[in-house]
Short mmCIF file of C-alpha atoms in Angstrom, two decimals:
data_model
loop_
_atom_site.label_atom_id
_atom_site.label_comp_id
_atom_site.label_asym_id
_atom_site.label_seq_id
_atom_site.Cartn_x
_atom_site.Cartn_y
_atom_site.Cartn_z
CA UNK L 1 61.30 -39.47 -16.29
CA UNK L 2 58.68 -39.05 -19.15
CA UNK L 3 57.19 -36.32 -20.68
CA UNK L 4 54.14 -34.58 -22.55
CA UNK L 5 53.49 -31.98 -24.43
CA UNK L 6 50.63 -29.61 -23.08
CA UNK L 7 49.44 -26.56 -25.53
CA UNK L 8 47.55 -23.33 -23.92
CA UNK L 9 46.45 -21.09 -25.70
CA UNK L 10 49.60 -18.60 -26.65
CA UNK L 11 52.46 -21.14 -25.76
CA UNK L 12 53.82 -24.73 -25.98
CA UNK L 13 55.10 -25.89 -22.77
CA UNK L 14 56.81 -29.01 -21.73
CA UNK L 15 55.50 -30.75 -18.96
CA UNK L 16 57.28 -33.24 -17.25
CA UNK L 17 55.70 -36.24 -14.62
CA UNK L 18 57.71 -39.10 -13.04
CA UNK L 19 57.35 -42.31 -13.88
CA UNK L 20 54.18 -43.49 -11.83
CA UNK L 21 56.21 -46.92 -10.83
CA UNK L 22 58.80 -44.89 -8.90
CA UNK L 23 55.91 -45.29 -6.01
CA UNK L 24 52.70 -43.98 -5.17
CA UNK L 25 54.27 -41.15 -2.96
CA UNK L 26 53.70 -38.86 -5.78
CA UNK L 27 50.02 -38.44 -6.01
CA UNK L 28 50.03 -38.41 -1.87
CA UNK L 29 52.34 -35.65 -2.08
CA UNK L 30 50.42 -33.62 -4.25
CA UNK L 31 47.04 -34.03 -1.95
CA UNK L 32 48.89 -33.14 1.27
CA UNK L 33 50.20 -29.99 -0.65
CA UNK L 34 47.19 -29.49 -1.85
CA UNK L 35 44.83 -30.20 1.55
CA UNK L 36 47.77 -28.10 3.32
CA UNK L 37 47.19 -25.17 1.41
CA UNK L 38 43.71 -25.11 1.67
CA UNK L 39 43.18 -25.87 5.12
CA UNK L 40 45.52 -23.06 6.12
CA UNK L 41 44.25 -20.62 3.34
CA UNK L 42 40.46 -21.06 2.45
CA UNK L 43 39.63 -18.69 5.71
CA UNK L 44 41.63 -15.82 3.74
CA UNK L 45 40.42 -13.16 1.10
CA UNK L 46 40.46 -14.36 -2.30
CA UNK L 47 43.44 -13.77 -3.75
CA UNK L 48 42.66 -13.08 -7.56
CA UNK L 49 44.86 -16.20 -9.02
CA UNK L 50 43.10 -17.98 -12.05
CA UNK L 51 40.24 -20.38 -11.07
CA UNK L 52 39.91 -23.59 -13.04
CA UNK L 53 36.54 -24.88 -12.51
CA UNK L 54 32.93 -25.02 -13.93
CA UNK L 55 30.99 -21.84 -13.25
CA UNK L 56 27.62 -20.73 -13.31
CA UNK L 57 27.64 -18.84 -16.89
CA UNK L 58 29.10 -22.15 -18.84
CA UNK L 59 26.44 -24.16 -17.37
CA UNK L 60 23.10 -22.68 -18.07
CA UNK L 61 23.05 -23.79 -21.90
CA UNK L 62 23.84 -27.12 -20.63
CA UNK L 63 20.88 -27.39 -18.38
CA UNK L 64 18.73 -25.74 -20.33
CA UNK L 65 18.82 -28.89 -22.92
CA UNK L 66 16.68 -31.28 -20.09
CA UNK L 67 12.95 -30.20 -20.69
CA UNK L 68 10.83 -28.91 -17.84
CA UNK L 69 7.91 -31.10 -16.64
CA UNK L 70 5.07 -28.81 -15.40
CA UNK L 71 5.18 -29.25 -11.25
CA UNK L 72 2.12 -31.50 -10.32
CA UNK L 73 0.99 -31.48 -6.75
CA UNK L 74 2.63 -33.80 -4.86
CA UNK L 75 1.45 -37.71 -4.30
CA UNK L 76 1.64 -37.06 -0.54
CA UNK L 77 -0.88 -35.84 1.21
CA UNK L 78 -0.05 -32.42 2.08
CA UNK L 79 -2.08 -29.05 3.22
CA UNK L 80 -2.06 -25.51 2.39
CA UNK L 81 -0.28 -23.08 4.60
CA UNK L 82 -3.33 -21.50 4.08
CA UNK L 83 -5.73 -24.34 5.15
CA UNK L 84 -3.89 -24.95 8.28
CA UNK L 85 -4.08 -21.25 9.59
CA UNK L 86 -7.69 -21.49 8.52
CA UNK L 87 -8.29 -24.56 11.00
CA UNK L 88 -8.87 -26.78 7.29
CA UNK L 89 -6.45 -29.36 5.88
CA UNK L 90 -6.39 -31.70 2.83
CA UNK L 91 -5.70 -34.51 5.53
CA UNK L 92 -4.80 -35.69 8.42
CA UNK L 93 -0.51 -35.82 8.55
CA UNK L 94 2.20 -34.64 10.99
CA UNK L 95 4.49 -31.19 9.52
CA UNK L 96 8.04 -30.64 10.00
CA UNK L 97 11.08 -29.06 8.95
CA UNK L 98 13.56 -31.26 7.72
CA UNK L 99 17.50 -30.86 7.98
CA UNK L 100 20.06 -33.71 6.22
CA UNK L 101 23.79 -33.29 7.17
CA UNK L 102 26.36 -33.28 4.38
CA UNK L 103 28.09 -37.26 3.56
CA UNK L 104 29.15 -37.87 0.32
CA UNK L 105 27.99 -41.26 -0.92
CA UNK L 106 26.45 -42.25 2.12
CA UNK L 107 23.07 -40.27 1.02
CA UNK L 108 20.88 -43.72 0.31
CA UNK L 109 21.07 -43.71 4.57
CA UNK L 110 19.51 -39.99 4.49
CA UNK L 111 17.09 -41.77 2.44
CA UNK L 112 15.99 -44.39 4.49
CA UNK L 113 15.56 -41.99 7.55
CA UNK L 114 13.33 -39.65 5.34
CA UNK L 115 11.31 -43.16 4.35
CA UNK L 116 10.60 -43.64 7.88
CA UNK L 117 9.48 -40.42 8.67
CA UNK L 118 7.41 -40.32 5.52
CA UNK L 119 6.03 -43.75 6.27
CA UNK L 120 4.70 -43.29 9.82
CA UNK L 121 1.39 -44.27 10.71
CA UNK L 122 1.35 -40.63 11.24
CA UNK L 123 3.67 -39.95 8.33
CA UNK L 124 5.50 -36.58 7.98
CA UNK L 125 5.13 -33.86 5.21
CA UNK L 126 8.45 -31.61 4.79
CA UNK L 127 7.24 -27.73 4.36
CA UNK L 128 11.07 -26.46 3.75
CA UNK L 129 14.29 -28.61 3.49
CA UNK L 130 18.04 -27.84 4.01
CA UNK L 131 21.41 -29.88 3.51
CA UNK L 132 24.81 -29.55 2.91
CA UNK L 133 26.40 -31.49 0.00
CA UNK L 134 24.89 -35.08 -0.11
CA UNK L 135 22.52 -33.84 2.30
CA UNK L 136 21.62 -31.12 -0.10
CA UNK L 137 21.27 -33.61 -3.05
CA UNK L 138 18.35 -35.01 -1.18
CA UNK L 139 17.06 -32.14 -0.01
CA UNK L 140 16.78 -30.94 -3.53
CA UNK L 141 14.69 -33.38 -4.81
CA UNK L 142 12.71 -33.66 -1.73
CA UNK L 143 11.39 -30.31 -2.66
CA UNK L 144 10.82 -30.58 -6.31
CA UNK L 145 8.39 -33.06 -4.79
CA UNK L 146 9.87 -36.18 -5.24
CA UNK L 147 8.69 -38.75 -2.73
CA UNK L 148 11.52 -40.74 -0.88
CA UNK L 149 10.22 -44.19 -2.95
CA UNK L 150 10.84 -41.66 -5.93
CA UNK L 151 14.40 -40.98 -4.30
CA UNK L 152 15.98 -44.16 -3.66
CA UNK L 153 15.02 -45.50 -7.06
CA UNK L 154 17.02 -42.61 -8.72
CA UNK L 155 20.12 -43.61 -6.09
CA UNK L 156 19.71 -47.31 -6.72
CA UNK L 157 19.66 -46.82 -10.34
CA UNK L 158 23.11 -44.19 -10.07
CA UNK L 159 26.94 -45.61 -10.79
CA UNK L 160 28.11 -43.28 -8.49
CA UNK L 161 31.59 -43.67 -10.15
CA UNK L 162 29.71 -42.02 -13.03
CA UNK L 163 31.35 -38.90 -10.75
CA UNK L 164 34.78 -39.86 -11.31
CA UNK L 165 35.00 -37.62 -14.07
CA UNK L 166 38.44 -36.37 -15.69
CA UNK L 167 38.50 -34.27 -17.81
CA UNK L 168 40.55 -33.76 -21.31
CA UNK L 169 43.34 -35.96 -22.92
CA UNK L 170 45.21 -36.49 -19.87
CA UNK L 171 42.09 -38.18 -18.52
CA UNK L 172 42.62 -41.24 -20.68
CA UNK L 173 46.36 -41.71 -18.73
CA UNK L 174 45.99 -43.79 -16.10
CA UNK L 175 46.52 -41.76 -12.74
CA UNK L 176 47.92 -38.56 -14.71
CA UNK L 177 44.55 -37.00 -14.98
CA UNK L 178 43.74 -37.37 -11.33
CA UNK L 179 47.13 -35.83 -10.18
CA UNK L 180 47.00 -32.94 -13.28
CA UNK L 181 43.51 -32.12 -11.86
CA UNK L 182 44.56 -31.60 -8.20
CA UNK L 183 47.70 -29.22 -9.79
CA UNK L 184 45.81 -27.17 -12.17
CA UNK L 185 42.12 -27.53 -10.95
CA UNK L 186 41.91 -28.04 -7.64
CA UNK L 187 40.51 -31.26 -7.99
CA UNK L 188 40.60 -34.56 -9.01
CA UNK L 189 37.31 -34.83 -11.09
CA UNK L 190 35.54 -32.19 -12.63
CA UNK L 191 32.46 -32.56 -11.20
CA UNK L 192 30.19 -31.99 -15.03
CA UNK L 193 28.38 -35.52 -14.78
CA UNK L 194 27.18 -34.73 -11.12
CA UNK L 195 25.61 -31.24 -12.32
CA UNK L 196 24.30 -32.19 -15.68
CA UNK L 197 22.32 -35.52 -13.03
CA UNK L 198 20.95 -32.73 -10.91
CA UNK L 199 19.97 -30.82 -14.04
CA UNK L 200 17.92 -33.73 -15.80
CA UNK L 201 16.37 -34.96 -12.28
CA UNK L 202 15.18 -31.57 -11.14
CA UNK L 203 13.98 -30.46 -14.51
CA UNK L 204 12.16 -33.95 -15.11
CA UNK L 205 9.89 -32.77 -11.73
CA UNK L 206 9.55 -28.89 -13.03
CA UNK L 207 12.62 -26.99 -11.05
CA UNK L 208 14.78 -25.53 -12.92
CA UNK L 209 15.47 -22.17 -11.28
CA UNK L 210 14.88 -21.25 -7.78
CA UNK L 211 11.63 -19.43 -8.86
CA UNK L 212 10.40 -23.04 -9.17
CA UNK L 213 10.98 -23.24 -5.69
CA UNK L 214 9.41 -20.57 -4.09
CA UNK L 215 7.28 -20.76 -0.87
CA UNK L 216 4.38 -18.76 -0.31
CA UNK L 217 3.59 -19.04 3.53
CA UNK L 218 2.12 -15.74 5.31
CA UNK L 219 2.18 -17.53 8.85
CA UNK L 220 6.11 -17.72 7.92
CA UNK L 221 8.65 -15.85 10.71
CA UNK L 222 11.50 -15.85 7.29
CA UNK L 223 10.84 -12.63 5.36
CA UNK L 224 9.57 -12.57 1.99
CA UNK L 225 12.44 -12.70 0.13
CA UNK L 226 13.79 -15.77 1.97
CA UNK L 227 10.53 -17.77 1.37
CA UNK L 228 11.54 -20.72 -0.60
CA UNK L 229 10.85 -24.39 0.03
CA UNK L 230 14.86 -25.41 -0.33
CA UNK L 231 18.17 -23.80 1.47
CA UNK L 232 21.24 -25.03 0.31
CA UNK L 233 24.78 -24.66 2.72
CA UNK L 234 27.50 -23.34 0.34
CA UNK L 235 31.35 -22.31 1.67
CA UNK L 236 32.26 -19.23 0.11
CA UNK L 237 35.88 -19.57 0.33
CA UNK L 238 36.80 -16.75 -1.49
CA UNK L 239 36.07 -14.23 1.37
CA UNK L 240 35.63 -16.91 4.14
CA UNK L 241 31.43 -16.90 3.72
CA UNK L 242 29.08 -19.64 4.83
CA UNK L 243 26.33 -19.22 2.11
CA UNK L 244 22.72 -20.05 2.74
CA UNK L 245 21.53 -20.19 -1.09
CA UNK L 246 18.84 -18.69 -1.91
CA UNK L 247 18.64 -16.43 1.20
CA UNK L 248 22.22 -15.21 0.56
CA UNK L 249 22.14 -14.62 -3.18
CA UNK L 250 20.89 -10.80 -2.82
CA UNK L 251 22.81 -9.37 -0.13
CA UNK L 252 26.01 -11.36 -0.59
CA UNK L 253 26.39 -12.11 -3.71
CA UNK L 254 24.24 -9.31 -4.97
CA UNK L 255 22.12 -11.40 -7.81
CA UNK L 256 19.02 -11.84 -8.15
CA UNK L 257 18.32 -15.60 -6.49
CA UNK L 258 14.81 -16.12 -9.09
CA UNK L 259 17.19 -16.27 -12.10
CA UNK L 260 19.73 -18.77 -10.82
CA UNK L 261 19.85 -22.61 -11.55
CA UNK L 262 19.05 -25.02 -8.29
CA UNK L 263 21.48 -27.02 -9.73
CA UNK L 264 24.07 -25.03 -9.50
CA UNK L 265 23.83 -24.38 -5.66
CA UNK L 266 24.01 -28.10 -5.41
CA UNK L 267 26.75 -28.72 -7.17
CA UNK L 268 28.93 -26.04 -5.32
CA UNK L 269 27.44 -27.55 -2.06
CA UNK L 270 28.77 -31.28 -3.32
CA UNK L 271 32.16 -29.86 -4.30
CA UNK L 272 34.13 -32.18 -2.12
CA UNK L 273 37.72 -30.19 -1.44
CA UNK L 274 40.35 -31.77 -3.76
CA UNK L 275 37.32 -34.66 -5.23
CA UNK L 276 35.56 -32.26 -7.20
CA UNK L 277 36.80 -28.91 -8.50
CA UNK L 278 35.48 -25.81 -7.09
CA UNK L 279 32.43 -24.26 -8.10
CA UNK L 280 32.45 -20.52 -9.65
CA UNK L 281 29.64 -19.14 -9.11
CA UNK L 282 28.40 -15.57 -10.56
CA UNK L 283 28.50 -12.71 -8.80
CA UNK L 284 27.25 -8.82 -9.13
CA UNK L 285 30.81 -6.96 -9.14
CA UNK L 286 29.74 -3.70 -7.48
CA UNK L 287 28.81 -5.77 -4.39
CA UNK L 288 31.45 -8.57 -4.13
CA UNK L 289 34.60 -6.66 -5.61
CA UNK L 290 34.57 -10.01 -8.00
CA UNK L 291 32.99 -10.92 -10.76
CA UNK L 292 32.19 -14.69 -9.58
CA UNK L 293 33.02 -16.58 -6.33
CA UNK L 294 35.12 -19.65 -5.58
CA UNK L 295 32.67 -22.17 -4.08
CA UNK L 296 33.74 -25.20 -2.34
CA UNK L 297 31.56 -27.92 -0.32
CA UNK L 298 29.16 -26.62 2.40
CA UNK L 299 30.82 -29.03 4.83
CA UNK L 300 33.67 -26.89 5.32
CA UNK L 301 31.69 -24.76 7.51
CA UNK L 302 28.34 -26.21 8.53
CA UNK L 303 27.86 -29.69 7.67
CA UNK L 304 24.71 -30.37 9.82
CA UNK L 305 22.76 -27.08 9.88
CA UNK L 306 20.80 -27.79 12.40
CA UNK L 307 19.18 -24.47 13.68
CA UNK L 308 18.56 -22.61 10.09
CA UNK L 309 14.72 -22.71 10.34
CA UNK L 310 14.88 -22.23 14.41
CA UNK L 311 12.35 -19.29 14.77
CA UNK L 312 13.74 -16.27 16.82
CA UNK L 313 11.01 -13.94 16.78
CA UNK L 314 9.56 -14.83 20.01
CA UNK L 315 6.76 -16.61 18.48
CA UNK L 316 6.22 -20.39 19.03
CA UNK L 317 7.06 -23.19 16.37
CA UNK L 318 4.15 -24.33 14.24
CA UNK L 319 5.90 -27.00 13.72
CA UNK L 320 9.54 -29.01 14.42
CA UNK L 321 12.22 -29.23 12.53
CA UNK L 322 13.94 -32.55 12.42
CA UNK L 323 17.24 -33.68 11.08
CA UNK L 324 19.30 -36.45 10.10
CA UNK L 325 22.89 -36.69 10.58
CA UNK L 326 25.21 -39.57 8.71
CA UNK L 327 26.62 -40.96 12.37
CA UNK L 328 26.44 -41.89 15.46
CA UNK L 329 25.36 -40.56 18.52
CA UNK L 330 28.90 -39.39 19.93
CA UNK L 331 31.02 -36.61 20.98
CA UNK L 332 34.75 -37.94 20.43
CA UNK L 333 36.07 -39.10 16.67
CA UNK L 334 38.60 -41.72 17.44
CA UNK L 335 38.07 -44.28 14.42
CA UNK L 336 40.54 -41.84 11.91
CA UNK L 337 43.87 -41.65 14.17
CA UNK L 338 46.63 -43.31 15.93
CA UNK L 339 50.18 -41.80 17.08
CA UNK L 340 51.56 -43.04 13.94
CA UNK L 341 49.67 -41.65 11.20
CA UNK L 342 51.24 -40.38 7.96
CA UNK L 343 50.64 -36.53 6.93
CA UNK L 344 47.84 -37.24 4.61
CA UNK L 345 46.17 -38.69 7.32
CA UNK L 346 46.70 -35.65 9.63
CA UNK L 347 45.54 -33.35 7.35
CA UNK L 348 42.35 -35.06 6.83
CA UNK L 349 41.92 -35.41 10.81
CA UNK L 350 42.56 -31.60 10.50
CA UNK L 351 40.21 -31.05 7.86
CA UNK L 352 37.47 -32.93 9.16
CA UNK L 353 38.10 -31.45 12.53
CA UNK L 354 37.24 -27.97 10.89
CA UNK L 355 34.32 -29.45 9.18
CA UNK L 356 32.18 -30.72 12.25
CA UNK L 357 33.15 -27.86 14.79
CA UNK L 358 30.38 -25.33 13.69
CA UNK L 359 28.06 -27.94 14.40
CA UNK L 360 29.42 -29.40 17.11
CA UNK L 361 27.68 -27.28 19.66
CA UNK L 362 24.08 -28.67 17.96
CA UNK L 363 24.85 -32.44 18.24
CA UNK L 364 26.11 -31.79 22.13
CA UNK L 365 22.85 -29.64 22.91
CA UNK L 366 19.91 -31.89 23.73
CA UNK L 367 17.43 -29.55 22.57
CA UNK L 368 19.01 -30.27 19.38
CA UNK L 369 19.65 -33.93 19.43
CA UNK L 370 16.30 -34.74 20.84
CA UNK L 371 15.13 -33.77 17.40
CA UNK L 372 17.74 -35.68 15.38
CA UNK L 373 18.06 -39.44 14.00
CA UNK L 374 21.28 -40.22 14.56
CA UNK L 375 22.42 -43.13 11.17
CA UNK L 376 25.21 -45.27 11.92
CA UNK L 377 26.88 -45.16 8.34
CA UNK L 378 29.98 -47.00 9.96
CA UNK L 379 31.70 -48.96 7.94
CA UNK L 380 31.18 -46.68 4.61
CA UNK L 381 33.40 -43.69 3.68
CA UNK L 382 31.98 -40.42 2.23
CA UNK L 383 34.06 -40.78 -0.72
CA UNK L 384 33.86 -44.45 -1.78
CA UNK L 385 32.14 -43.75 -5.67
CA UNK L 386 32.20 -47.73 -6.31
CA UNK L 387 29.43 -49.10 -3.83
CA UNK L 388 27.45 -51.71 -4.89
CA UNK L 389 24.15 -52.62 -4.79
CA UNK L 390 24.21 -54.00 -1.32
CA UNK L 391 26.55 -51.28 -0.41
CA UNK L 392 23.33 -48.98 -0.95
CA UNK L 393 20.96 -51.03 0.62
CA UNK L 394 22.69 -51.46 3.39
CA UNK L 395 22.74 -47.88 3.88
CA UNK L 396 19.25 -47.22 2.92
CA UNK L 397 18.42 -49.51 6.11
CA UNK L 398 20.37 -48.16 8.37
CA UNK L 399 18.66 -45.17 7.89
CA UNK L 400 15.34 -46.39 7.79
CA UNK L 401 15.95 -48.72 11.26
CA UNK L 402 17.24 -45.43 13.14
CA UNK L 403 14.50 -43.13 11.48
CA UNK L 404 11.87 -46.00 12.85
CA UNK L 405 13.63 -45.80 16.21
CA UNK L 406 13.66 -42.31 16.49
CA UNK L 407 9.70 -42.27 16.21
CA UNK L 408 9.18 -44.57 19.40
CA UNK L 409 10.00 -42.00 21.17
CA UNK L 410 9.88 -38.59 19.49
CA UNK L 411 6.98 -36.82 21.04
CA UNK L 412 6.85 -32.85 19.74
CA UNK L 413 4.55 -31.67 22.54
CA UNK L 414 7.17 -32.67 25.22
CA UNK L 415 9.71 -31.11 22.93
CA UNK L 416 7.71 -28.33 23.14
CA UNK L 417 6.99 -28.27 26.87
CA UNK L 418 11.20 -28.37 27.42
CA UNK L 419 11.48 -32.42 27.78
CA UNK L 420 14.50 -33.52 25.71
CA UNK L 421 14.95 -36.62 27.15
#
C-alpha cells in the first residue's frame, strides 16, 4: 500500500490507495459501487449530502469570456411563421420538427441523418429541435443556426478525448484521478472542457442565453412562455424530475429560463452517470426546498423524446416532427449479455434497461417509427472518446445512408391520413 497526502480546507487527512498492480479489480469495484448506488437511489428525494460538481453560478464568468456574434439569418432557406400563415414564403422547402436521441460520441451519425434531410431535393428546414445529451449537442447548434455542413466540420475538427478531463493534482497520477473522481465527484471527468466547447460554439453564432433562442410563432399550440426554438431533456435526480429546459425552468425550478446559459442545459443533459460529474444547476429556494439541483444525463429518463412537440389540442399538425435515433430498428437488446457476465456488466444492462424504457413505447408504436430514421451505429460505443477520423466518418455515413433511405419512402400526407406503413 501507498499513500498521499490530501489537504481540505480545515484538516490534513491521509488518504490511502492500493497499489494499482495488485489488479484492475479496484477501479471496477468502485464503478459497480458507484452504478449500484445510483441505479437504486437516483429515483429518491435528494438527500442533502455535499455535491461535487460544476454548477451553474461558477460557470457564467467562464462563458461570458467567448464574445457574442450578432445572429444572422440563416444560409438556409427558411420562411416566416408569419409568411406561411399568410399563404407567402421566402421559398419553396419542406418544415418539420426535429427530435435526436441521446448517444454519446456517436453524434457525427445524428449528423449525417440531419444532412440528408437538409439536403433533399425537397430539403427540410427545422422550426424547433429537441435531444437528449449528444442528441442535445446537435440540437443546440442546429438552432443557433448552424447548418449541418457547419456541424460536422466542428465534430471532425473535435479530439473528443479533449473530454477526458481530470481534474486537480491527482489528475496527473495515472488511473488515481479517474478512481478519486468516481469517490468524491461522482464522476470520472469533470466535464469543464465539454461546457467551456458549447460556450465558444454557441456564442461564436449569437446564443448565449436562452433569450437568444426564443421563438415567436402565433400559429404555435405551446404557450407563450414555452416558445423557444430548442428543448433540452435534463434528469433531475434530486427529486426524481425529467426536465424539459426551458419549458421547465419556471414552474420547476422556479427561475427565470431568459437569464440562464444554453450551455449549461447541455452540459447537464451530456452528464454521462459516473463519465462526467453531475451538473448543479441553480434553483429558486422557495420553490424547490434547495438552493440548486443535482443534474445528471437526460438519458436516464427519456433518451429519445419522441412525442414533446406532438400537438394535443385537437388541432391538426402544420407540420411533422421527425426524429433520429442512434440504432437499429429493433425491439430486443441482446448484443450486451450472456449468462456469464460479471457485475459491472449487469449493472450497465440494468442501467441501460432504465434508460430506453420511457421510450420504449415510441420506437414500438408505428405512428412513431414511421416518422423516425432508424442509424445503425453498431459497432461504436457511446463512450469511446478516442475515435478517429474514420471512426467519425463512418458514422457520419451511416447516418446520412439511413436519413437518404428514410426519404424514399416518407410521405407526410399518408402520415397524416393514418398510413404508417
Amino acid at each position: 500500500m501507498w499513500h498521499l497526502l490530501y489537504k481540505n480546507r480545515t484538516t490534513r487527512t491521509r488518504i490511502h490507495f492500493p497499489r494499482l498492480s495488485e489488479g484492475k479489480l479496484t477501479l471496477l469495484s468502485t464503478a459497480t459501487l458507484t452504478i449500484i448506488y445510483y441505479v437504486t437511489t437516483a429515483w429518491f428525494p435528494y438527500t442533502n449530502r455535499r455535491l461535487q460538481s460544476l454548477d451553474t453560478e461558477s460557470t457564467w464568468a467562464q462563458c461570458s469570456k467567448y464574445p457574442t456574434t450578432p445572429r444572422t439569418a440563416s444560409t438556409a432557406c427558411r420562411a416566416s411563421h408569419a409568411g406561411r400563415s399568410s399563404g407567402k414564403a421566402w421559398c419553396i422547402m419542406a418544415d418539420a420538427d426535429l427530435v435526436l436521441e441521446g448517444g454519446g460520441v456517436k453524434g457525427s451519425g445524428l449528423v449525417g441523418a440531419v444532412t440528408a434531410l437538409a439536403e433533399h431535393s425537397d430539403p427540410y428546414t427545422f422550426h424547433r429541435v429537441a435531444g437528449t445529451s449528444a442528441g442535445a449537442i446537435v440540437a443546440g447548434f442546429l438552432s443557433a443556426g448552424m447548418s449541418a455542413t457547419d456541424i460536422k466540420s466542428v465534430m471532425d475538427a473535435l479530439d473528443f478525448s479533449q473530454f477526458e478531463d481530470e481534474a486537480g493534482f491527482m489528475g496527473h497520477i495515472p488511473g488515481v484521478g479517474q478512481a478519486t473522481g468516481l469517490l468524491f465527484h461522482e464522476g470520472l471527468f469533470q466535464g469543464g472542457f465539454m461546457h467551456d466547447w458549447l460556450c465558444e460554439t454557441l456564442s461564436a453564432h449569437g446564443v448565449r442565453t436562452w433569450a437568444d433562442l426564443k421563438d415567436d410563432d402565433p400559429g404555435s399550440a405551446l404557450p407563450p412562455n414555452q416558445r423557444y426554438k430548442l428543448v433540452v431533456v435534463v434528469s433531475d435526480v434530486s427529486r426524481g424530475l425529467m426536465l424539459r429546459l426551458p419549458w421547465d425552468y419556471q414552474p420547476l425550478l422556479g427561475i427565470d429560463p431568459d437569464s440562464q446559459l444554453v450551455a449549461d442545459a447541455i452540459r447537464a443533459s451530456a452528464s454521462i452517470p459516473f463519465f462526467f460529474r453531475p451538473w448543479k444547476m441553480t434553483a429558486n429556494q422557495e420553490a424547490t426546498g434547495h438552493s440548486q439541483i443535482l443534474c445528471v444525463d437526460g438519458g436516464l429518463l427519456s433518451n429519445f423524446p419522441m412525442g414533446i412537440f406532438d400537438r394535443h389540442d385537437g388541432q391538426g399538425s402544420r407540420w411533422p416532427t421527425i426524429g433520429v435515433k442512434l440504432a437499429a430498428q429493433t425491439t430486443i437488446r441482446t448484443e450486451d449479455w450472456n449468462p456469464n457476465n460479471s457485475n459491472v456488466q449487469l449493472a450497465k444492462s440494468l442501467l441501460g434497461t432504465m434508460m430506453g424504457a420511457h421510450d420504449s413505447a415510441y420506437v414500438n408504436d408505428p405512428q412513431a417509427a414511421s416518422r423516425t430514421i432508424f442509424v445503425n451505429t453498431t459497432p461504436y460505443k457511446a463512450t469511446d472518446f478516442h475515435l478517429t477520423a474514420e471512426d467519425k466518418g463512418n458514422l457520419f455515413t451511416k447516418g446520412r445512408q439511413s436519413g437518404e433511405k428514410f426519404l424514399t419512402t416518407w410521405d407526410w400526407q399518408k402520415w397524416q391520413a393514418g398510413d404508417y406503413s
